[in-house]
Coordinates of C-alpha atoms in Angstrom, one line a residue:
M1 CA 49.9 -105.4 117.5
K2 CA 47.2 -103.1 115.6
T3 CA 46.7 -105.9 113.3
I4 CA 43.6 -107.8 113.1
Y5 CA 45.1 -111.3 112.9
F6 CA 47.0 -110.2 116.1
R7 CA 43.8 -108.9 117.9
V8 CA 42.1 -112.1 116.5
V9 CA 44.5 -114.8 117.7
I10 CA 45.2 -112.5 121.6
T11 CA 41.4 -112.2 121.8
F12 CA 40.6 -116.1 121.0
L13 CA 44.2 -117.0 123.5
G14 CA 42.1 -115.4 126.2
I15 CA 39.1 -117.2 125.7
I16 CA 40.7 -120.2 125.8
M17 CA 42.6 -118.8 129.0
I18 CA 39.4 -117.6 130.3
S19 CA 37.4 -120.8 129.1
I20 CA 39.9 -123.4 130.8
I21 CA 40.5 -121.2 134.8
F22 CA 36.6 -120.9 134.5
T23 CA 36.3 -124.7 133.7
Y24 CA 39.0 -125.8 136.6
I25 CA 37.0 -123.9 139.0
V26 CA 34.1 -125.5 138.2
L27 CA 35.2 -128.9 138.2
R28 CA 37.7 -128.3 141.3
L29 CA 34.3 -127.4 143.4
L30 CA 32.5 -130.0 141.5
F31 CA 34.5 -133.0 142.0
T32 CA 36.1 -132.1 146.0
N33 CA 32.2 -132.7 146.7
Y34 CA 32.0 -135.9 144.6
F35 CA 36.1 -136.9 146.1
I36 CA 34.9 -136.1 149.8
F37 CA 31.3 -138.3 149.4
K38 CA 33.7 -141.3 147.6
I39 CA 36.1 -140.7 150.3
Q40 CA 33.6 -141.1 153.4
A41 CA 32.1 -144.2 152.1
D42 CA 35.7 -145.9 151.3
S43 CA 36.8 -145.1 154.8
L44 CA 33.8 -145.9 156.6
N45 CA 34.1 -149.1 155.0
A46 CA 37.7 -149.3 155.7
S47 CA 36.6 -148.6 159.4
R48 CA 34.3 -151.2 159.5
Q49 CA 36.4 -154.0 158.3
I50 CA 38.8 -152.7 161.1
V51 CA 36.7 -152.4 163.7
N52 CA 34.9 -156.3 162.6
Y53 CA 38.5 -157.6 162.4
L54 CA 39.2 -155.8 166.0
T55 CA 35.9 -157.4 167.2
Q56 CA 36.0 -160.5 166.0
N57 CA 39.3 -161.5 166.7
Q58 CA 39.2 -159.8 170.0
I59 CA 43.2 -158.4 169.9
Q60 CA 44.5 -157.8 173.0
D61 CA 47.2 -154.8 171.8
I62 CA 44.7 -153.0 169.9
H63 CA 46.9 -149.9 170.1
G64 CA 49.7 -151.5 168.5
Y65 CA 47.1 -152.7 165.6
I66 CA 46.1 -149.7 164.8
E67 CA 49.2 -148.4 163.9
S68 CA 50.3 -151.5 162.2
V69 CA 47.2 -150.9 160.1
A70 CA 48.1 -147.3 160.4
A71 CA 51.3 -148.0 158.7
V72 CA 50.6 -149.6 155.8
S73 CA 47.4 -147.7 154.6
K74 CA 46.5 -144.4 153.4
Y75 CA 44.1 -143.3 156.0
K76 CA 45.6 -142.0 159.2
L77 CA 43.8 -144.0 162.2
S78 CA 43.6 -142.5 166.3
L79 CA 41.8 -144.7 168.9
Y80 CA 40.0 -142.6 171.9
H81 CA 38.7 -144.5 174.9
G82 CA 36.6 -141.6 176.8
D83 CA 39.3 -138.0 176.1
L84 CA 40.8 -136.9 173.7
T85 CA 44.5 -139.2 174.9
S86 CA 45.4 -140.7 171.7
L87 CA 48.4 -141.7 170.2
N88 CA 47.9 -140.5 166.6
P89 CA 45.1 -137.6 167.4
I90 CA 43.6 -135.6 165.1
P91 CA 43.8 -132.2 165.3
S92 CA 39.7 -131.4 163.8
I93 CA 38.1 -133.6 166.5
Q94 CA 36.8 -132.1 169.8
Q95 CA 35.5 -134.0 173.2
D96 CA 32.0 -133.4 171.8
D97 CA 32.7 -135.4 168.3
V98 CA 34.6 -138.0 171.0
N99 CA 31.7 -138.5 173.1
K100 CA 28.6 -139.3 170.1
V101 CA 30.8 -141.8 168.7
L102 CA 30.6 -143.7 172.1
H103 CA 27.5 -143.6 172.1
G104 CA 27.5 -145.2 169.2
S105 CA 26.6 -142.3 166.6
I106 CA 28.9 -142.8 163.3
Y107 CA 30.5 -139.7 162.8
K108 CA 31.1 -138.1 159.9
H109 CA 32.8 -134.5 158.9
A110 CA 34.9 -133.4 155.3
D111 CA 37.9 -136.7 155.4
V112 CA 37.1 -137.7 158.6
V113 CA 34.8 -140.7 159.9
G114 CA 34.2 -142.1 163.1
L115 CA 32.8 -145.5 164.1
P116 CA 32.6 -146.7 168.2
L117 CA 34.3 -150.1 169.0
K118 CA 33.3 -152.3 171.9
I119 CA 36.1 -154.5 172.8
H120 CA 37.2 -155.9 175.7
G121 CA 34.2 -154.5 177.5
E122 CA 35.6 -151.0 176.5
T123 CA 33.9 -149.1 174.4
Y124 CA 36.5 -146.7 172.4
A125 CA 36.0 -144.5 169.7
L126 CA 37.9 -145.0 166.2
F127 CA 38.4 -141.9 163.6
T128 CA 40.0 -142.4 160.4
E129 CA 41.2 -139.3 158.4
F130 CA 42.1 -139.2 154.6
N131 CA 44.9 -137.0 153.5
M132 CA 42.9 -134.9 150.7
D133 CA 45.0 -132.2 150.6
N134 CA 47.5 -134.7 148.9
Y135 CA 44.6 -136.2 147.2
L136 CA 43.4 -132.7 145.6
Q137 CA 47.5 -131.8 144.8
R138 CA 48.1 -135.3 142.7
Y139 CA 44.2 -133.9 140.7
D140 CA 45.2 -130.2 140.0
Q141 CA 48.9 -131.6 138.9
V142 CA 46.9 -133.4 136.1
A143 CA 44.3 -131.1 135.1
L144 CA 47.4 -128.7 134.9
T145 CA 49.0 -130.3 132.9
A146 CA 45.7 -131.6 130.8
F147 CA 44.8 -127.3 130.4
V148 CA 48.8 -126.6 129.6
V149 CA 48.7 -129.2 126.3
C150 CA 45.2 -127.9 125.5
L151 CA 46.2 -124.4 126.0
I152 CA 49.0 -125.4 123.5
I153 CA 47.4 -127.5 121.0
G154 CA 44.3 -124.8 120.6
S155 CA 46.7 -122.0 120.7
L156 CA 48.3 -123.5 117.5
L157 CA 45.2 -124.7 116.1
I158 CA 44.2 -120.5 116.3
V159 CA 47.3 -119.0 115.0
V160 CA 46.5 -121.2 111.8
A161 CA 43.0 -121.2 111.9
S162 CA 43.3 -117.0 112.5
R163 CA 45.6 -116.8 109.6
Y164 CA 42.7 -118.1 107.4
L165 CA 39.7 -116.3 108.7
V166 CA 41.8 -113.2 108.2
R167 CA 42.8 -113.2 105.1
P168 CA 39.8 -112.7 103.1
I169 CA 40.2 -109.0 105.1
K170 CA 43.5 -108.5 103.7
M171 CA 42.4 -109.5 100.3
L172 CA 39.7 -107.0 100.6
T173 CA 41.9 -104.1 102.1
K174 CA 44.6 -105.1 99.2
A175 CA 41.5 -104.5 96.7
T176 CA 40.1 -101.1 98.6
K177 CA 43.5 -100.0 98.5
K178 CA 43.5 -100.3 94.4
I179 CA 40.1 -98.8 94.1
A180 CA 42.0 -95.9 96.3
A181 CA 44.3 -95.7 93.3
G182 CA 41.3 -95.2 91.0
D183 CA 42.2 -99.2 90.0
Y184 CA 38.4 -100.6 89.2
R185 CA 39.2 -104.2 88.2
A186 CA 39.5 -104.9 91.9
Q187 CA 38.0 -108.4 92.5
V188 CA 38.5 -109.9 95.4
Q189 CA 38.1 -114.3 95.2
V190 CA 36.9 -115.7 98.1
K191 CA 34.8 -118.9 98.1
Q192 CA 33.4 -119.0 101.6
K193 CA 30.3 -118.7 102.2
D194 CA 30.2 -117.5 106.0
E195 CA 29.6 -113.4 106.8
L196 CA 33.3 -112.4 105.5
G197 CA 32.2 -115.1 102.0
I198 CA 29.2 -111.9 101.9
L199 CA 31.1 -108.9 102.5
A200 CA 33.1 -109.8 99.8
G201 CA 30.6 -110.6 97.1
S202 CA 29.2 -107.3 98.6
F203 CA 32.8 -105.9 97.8
N204 CA 32.7 -107.3 94.4
R205 CA 29.4 -105.7 93.1
M206 CA 30.6 -102.4 94.5
V207 CA 34.0 -102.5 92.2
R208 CA 31.5 -103.9 89.4
E209 CA 29.1 -100.6 89.7
L210 CA 31.6 -98.7 91.2
R211 CA 33.1 -99.4 87.2
Q212 CA 30.3 -98.9 85.5
I213 CA 30.0 -95.3 87.2
E214 CA 33.1 -94.3 86.4
Q215 CA 32.2 -95.9 82.2
M216 CA 29.5 -93.2 83.1
R217 CA 31.6 -90.2 84.1
Q218 CA 33.7 -90.5 81.4
E219 CA 31.2 -91.1 78.7
F220 CA 28.9 -87.9 80.7
V221 CA 32.8 -85.9 80.6
S222 CA 33.4 -87.0 76.5
N223 CA 29.9 -86.2 75.5
V224 CA 29.5 -82.8 77.4
S225 CA 32.8 -82.1 75.4
H226 CA 31.1 -82.9 72.1
E227 CA 28.2 -81.2 72.6
I228 CA 29.4 -78.1 74.1
Q229 CA 32.6 -78.5 71.1
S230 CA 30.7 -78.7 68.2
P231 CA 28.7 -75.4 68.5
I232 CA 31.8 -73.3 69.7
T233 CA 33.5 -74.5 66.9
S234 CA 30.3 -73.6 64.4
I235 CA 30.1 -70.3 66.5
R236 CA 33.6 -69.2 66.3
G237 CA 33.4 -70.1 62.4
F238 CA 31.2 -68.7 61.0
S239 CA 32.4 -65.7 63.8
T240 CA 35.6 -66.0 62.0
T241 CA 34.1 -65.8 58.4
L242 CA 31.6 -62.7 59.3
L243 CA 34.9 -60.2 59.7
Q244 CA 35.3 -60.7 56.6
E245 CA 34.2 -57.4 54.2
D246 CA 32.9 -59.0 51.2
I247 CA 30.6 -61.4 52.1
P248 CA 26.7 -60.9 50.6
A249 CA 24.4 -60.1 52.9
D250 CA 22.4 -63.0 52.4
D251 CA 25.3 -65.4 53.4
R252 CA 25.7 -62.6 56.2
K253 CA 22.8 -63.1 57.4
R254 CA 22.6 -67.0 56.9
Y255 CA 25.2 -67.1 59.3
L256 CA 24.1 -64.9 61.8
S257 CA 21.4 -67.3 61.6
I258 CA 23.5 -70.9 62.1
I259 CA 25.0 -68.5 64.9
A260 CA 22.0 -67.5 66.4
A261 CA 21.2 -71.2 66.4
E262 CA 24.0 -72.9 67.9
S263 CA 24.2 -70.5 70.8
E264 CA 20.1 -71.2 71.3
R265 CA 21.4 -75.1 71.8
L266 CA 24.9 -73.9 73.6
S267 CA 22.2 -72.3 76.5
R268 CA 19.7 -75.1 76.2
L269 CA 22.3 -77.4 77.3
S270 CA 23.7 -75.9 79.6
E271 CA 20.2 -75.3 81.4
D272 CA 19.6 -78.8 80.8
L273 CA 22.8 -80.0 82.8
L274 CA 21.5 -77.2 85.1
K275 CA 18.2 -78.8 86.3
L276 CA 19.5 -82.5 85.7
A277 CA 21.9 -81.9 88.7
S278 CA 19.3 -79.6 90.6
L279 CA 17.5 -82.9 90.3
E280 CA 20.4 -85.1 90.9
S281 CA 21.3 -83.1 94.6
E282 CA 19.3 -83.4 98.0
H283 CA 18.3 -79.4 97.6
H284 CA 16.3 -79.7 94.6
P285 CA 12.6 -77.6 95.6
F286 CA 9.7 -80.2 95.7
T287 CA 6.7 -78.6 96.1
P288 CA 3.6 -81.2 95.7
E289 CA 0.4 -79.4 95.5
S290 CA -2.9 -81.7 94.2
F291 CA -4.2 -80.4 90.5
R292 CA -6.0 -82.3 87.6
L293 CA -3.4 -84.2 85.8
D294 CA -5.9 -84.5 82.9
E295 CA -5.9 -80.3 82.6
Q296 CA -2.2 -80.1 82.5
L297 CA -1.7 -82.8 79.7
R298 CA -4.5 -80.8 77.8
R299 CA -2.5 -77.8 78.2
T300 CA 1.1 -78.9 77.1
V301 CA -0.6 -80.5 74.0
I302 CA -1.5 -76.9 73.4
A303 CA 1.1 -75.3 73.7
A304 CA 2.8 -77.6 71.6
E305 CA 0.4 -77.1 69.1
P306 CA 2.4 -74.5 66.7
L307 CA 4.9 -77.9 66.8
W308 CA 2.2 -80.6 65.6
S309 CA -0.1 -78.8 63.6
Q310 CA 3.8 -78.0 61.7
K311 CA 3.8 -81.6 60.4
N312 CA 0.1 -81.8 60.3
L313 CA -0.3 -84.9 63.1
D314 CA -3.4 -85.9 64.6
I315 CA -3.9 -85.5 68.7
D316 CA -6.0 -87.5 70.2
L317 CA -6.9 -87.6 74.2
E318 CA -8.3 -90.0 76.2
L319 CA -8.2 -88.6 79.4
Q320 CA -10.6 -89.7 82.6
E321 CA -10.7 -86.9 85.1
V322 CA -7.9 -87.1 88.1
F323 CA -6.3 -85.5 90.7
V324 CA -2.8 -86.0 91.9
N325 CA -1.1 -84.4 94.6
A326 CA 2.5 -83.9 93.2
D327 CA 5.2 -80.8 92.0
E328 CA 3.0 -79.8 89.2
D329 CA 6.0 -78.0 87.3
Q330 CA 7.9 -80.9 87.0
L331 CA 5.8 -83.1 85.7
A332 CA 4.6 -79.9 83.0
Q333 CA 8.4 -80.8 82.2
V334 CA 7.8 -84.2 81.9
W335 CA 5.1 -84.4 79.8
T336 CA 6.7 -81.8 77.5
N337 CA 9.9 -83.5 77.1
L338 CA 7.4 -86.9 75.6
L339 CA 5.3 -85.3 73.4
T340 CA 8.7 -83.4 72.3
N341 CA 9.7 -86.4 71.7
A342 CA 6.9 -88.0 70.1
I343 CA 6.3 -84.9 68.0
K344 CA 10.0 -84.7 66.5
F345 CA 10.2 -88.6 65.8
T346 CA 6.8 -88.9 64.2
P347 CA 6.7 -88.4 60.5
P348 CA 3.8 -85.8 58.8
G349 CA 0.7 -87.1 58.9
G350 CA 1.0 -89.5 61.6
R351 CA -0.6 -89.9 64.8
I352 CA 0.0 -89.6 68.8
S353 CA -2.5 -90.7 71.6
I354 CA -2.4 -89.6 75.2
E355 CA -4.5 -91.9 77.3
L356 CA -4.6 -91.1 81.3
T357 CA -6.5 -93.5 83.5
K358 CA -6.6 -94.6 87.4
R359 CA -6.8 -97.6 89.0
D360 CA -5.5 -98.7 92.2
K361 CA -4.1 -95.6 93.7
E362 CA -2.4 -95.2 90.7
S363 CA -2.1 -92.8 87.8
T364 CA -1.3 -93.4 84.2
V365 CA -0.4 -91.9 81.4
R366 CA 0.2 -93.7 78.3
M367 CA 1.8 -91.6 74.9
T368 CA 1.8 -94.1 71.8
D369 CA 2.8 -92.2 68.5
N370 CA 3.5 -94.6 64.9
G371 CA 6.4 -92.8 64.4
I372 CA 10.4 -94.2 63.4
G373 CA 10.7 -95.7 67.3
I374 CA 13.3 -97.1 68.9
A375 CA 15.6 -100.5 67.7
E376 CA 15.6 -103.4 70.9
E377 CA 18.6 -103.2 71.3
D378 CA 18.4 -99.3 72.1
V379 CA 15.7 -99.4 74.7
H380 CA 17.7 -99.7 77.7
R381 CA 19.7 -96.7 76.9
I382 CA 17.7 -93.8 75.9
F383 CA 17.2 -92.7 78.9
R384 CA 21.3 -92.6 79.9
R385 CA 22.6 -88.9 79.2
F386 CA 24.0 -87.9 75.7
Y387 CA 22.2 -90.9 74.5
K388 CA 21.0 -90.8 70.5
S389 CA 20.3 -93.3 68.4
D390 CA 22.1 -93.0 64.9
K391 CA 18.4 -91.6 63.8
A392 CA 18.4 -89.0 66.0
R393 CA 22.0 -87.8 65.4
N394 CA 20.5 -85.0 62.9
R395 CA 21.7 -81.9 63.9
S396 CA 18.0 -80.8 62.9
Q397 CA 16.5 -82.4 65.2
G398 CA 17.8 -79.9 68.2
G399 CA 17.7 -81.4 71.5
S400 CA 20.8 -81.6 74.1
G401 CA 20.5 -85.6 74.7
L402 CA 19.2 -85.2 78.2
G403 CA 15.4 -84.9 78.4
L404 CA 14.9 -88.4 79.0
A405 CA 17.3 -88.9 81.7
I406 CA 15.5 -85.4 83.3
V407 CA 12.1 -87.3 83.1
Q408 CA 13.5 -90.9 84.8
K409 CA 15.1 -88.7 87.4
I410 CA 11.9 -86.9 87.9
V411 CA 9.5 -89.7 87.8
S412 CA 11.5 -90.9 90.0
L413 CA 11.7 -88.6 92.7
H414 CA 7.6 -89.1 92.0
Q415 CA 8.3 -93.0 93.6
G416 CA 6.7 -93.6 90.2
R417 CA 8.1 -95.7 86.9
I418 CA 8.2 -95.7 83.4
D419 CA 8.1 -98.3 80.8
V420 CA 8.9 -98.2 76.9
H421 CA 7.9 -100.5 74.4
S422 CA 8.9 -99.7 70.3
Q423 CA 9.0 -101.3 67.6
F424 CA 11.2 -100.2 65.0
N425 CA 9.5 -98.5 61.8
H426 CA 6.5 -98.8 64.0
G427 CA 6.3 -96.3 66.9
T428 CA 7.1 -95.9 70.5
M429 CA 4.5 -96.0 73.2
I430 CA 5.9 -95.3 77.1
T431 CA 4.3 -95.6 80.0
V432 CA 4.2 -93.3 83.1
T433 CA 2.7 -94.4 86.3
L434 CA 2.6 -92.2 89.2
P435 CA 1.0 -93.6 93.0
D436 CA -1.1 -91.5 94.6
H437 CA 0.2 -89.6 98.1
E438 CA -1.7 -88.4 100.7
R439 CA -2.8 -84.6 99.8

């Protein structure tokens, strides 16, 4: 009773039955009028033939002739002469009707017609009645038989067709249960091109995306565990070593510095994780305000001076005076992360250029370096969480692998876009485009 198959079948059968009943009523009304018109014409023609025969042959026994004709025909014949006296009176005929026919009028009403008859110097009124009820009863029998046959055949076809229609839904239900159980390999094979086919296609795409999300989740958990476990192992190992009393002072100092560095690394990792989780939540504060983007980029370069001056890098700035309406703190983190990466992977004596332009209600920041670059197969992966290219896995480089993921999320929150063009061993260019927002 609760299955969609049962409901589809019952719904279709109900529609068919209602349609049949409605069709029968309409046809009965239409054909009743048609039959009445046709029967009146046939009755009038038959009455005229009787009148002509009586008149031409001057039949003496009029009543006897009328009775003999009525006995072998499908009509009821009544002959009136001045009053309602008749051998076969018709109940619906009134005196006024008889008088009108006697005065030369033709009577037509439903299945009864009346004609005047003049014979032997007398005027008669001949009324002919067709048995409409029997005729309609036969029509009802034929129509009912046709409708029953139609209902039976239609019901069988609906039962078969409904199984075909419901089959994709059953497949979707089965696949959904698999997904609920954690099996993301479920796919629905539907060849239909209708709405169910579109639904099945959307479901398959959703499953593929869920499978990718699950893989990303597993990778995320694995990467977090790896990133946390490594410094914890170092801290635990060197802490155990420091418990020994005969450690030289220089070694003790070196071990303590390693513990401090690993602790700082853990702190940065937790901060980046909290930052990324906050950005991805719906409750992260977003406070846009108007400020000069070129001045913010200059302050970012100045703040990073100890890093780029240590490697003797050249920093080229080509900044137009541009005002933007954005979250200043969030964008500051974008430029800091991008510039820090550029400095980290640019060899000593290298060059980093930062260009700011505004065109067509868009502000574009282009940061280019001549560093080690990124392999072509790695370019589309650099925004993944914890992703590090092989050349970046040196622990001395630092970093948690979350910086570019945070950058991409902040740019997305500002409805902007970020593009990366890089060539291995020839440098990288990262372009951030921000749309203008109302101030």
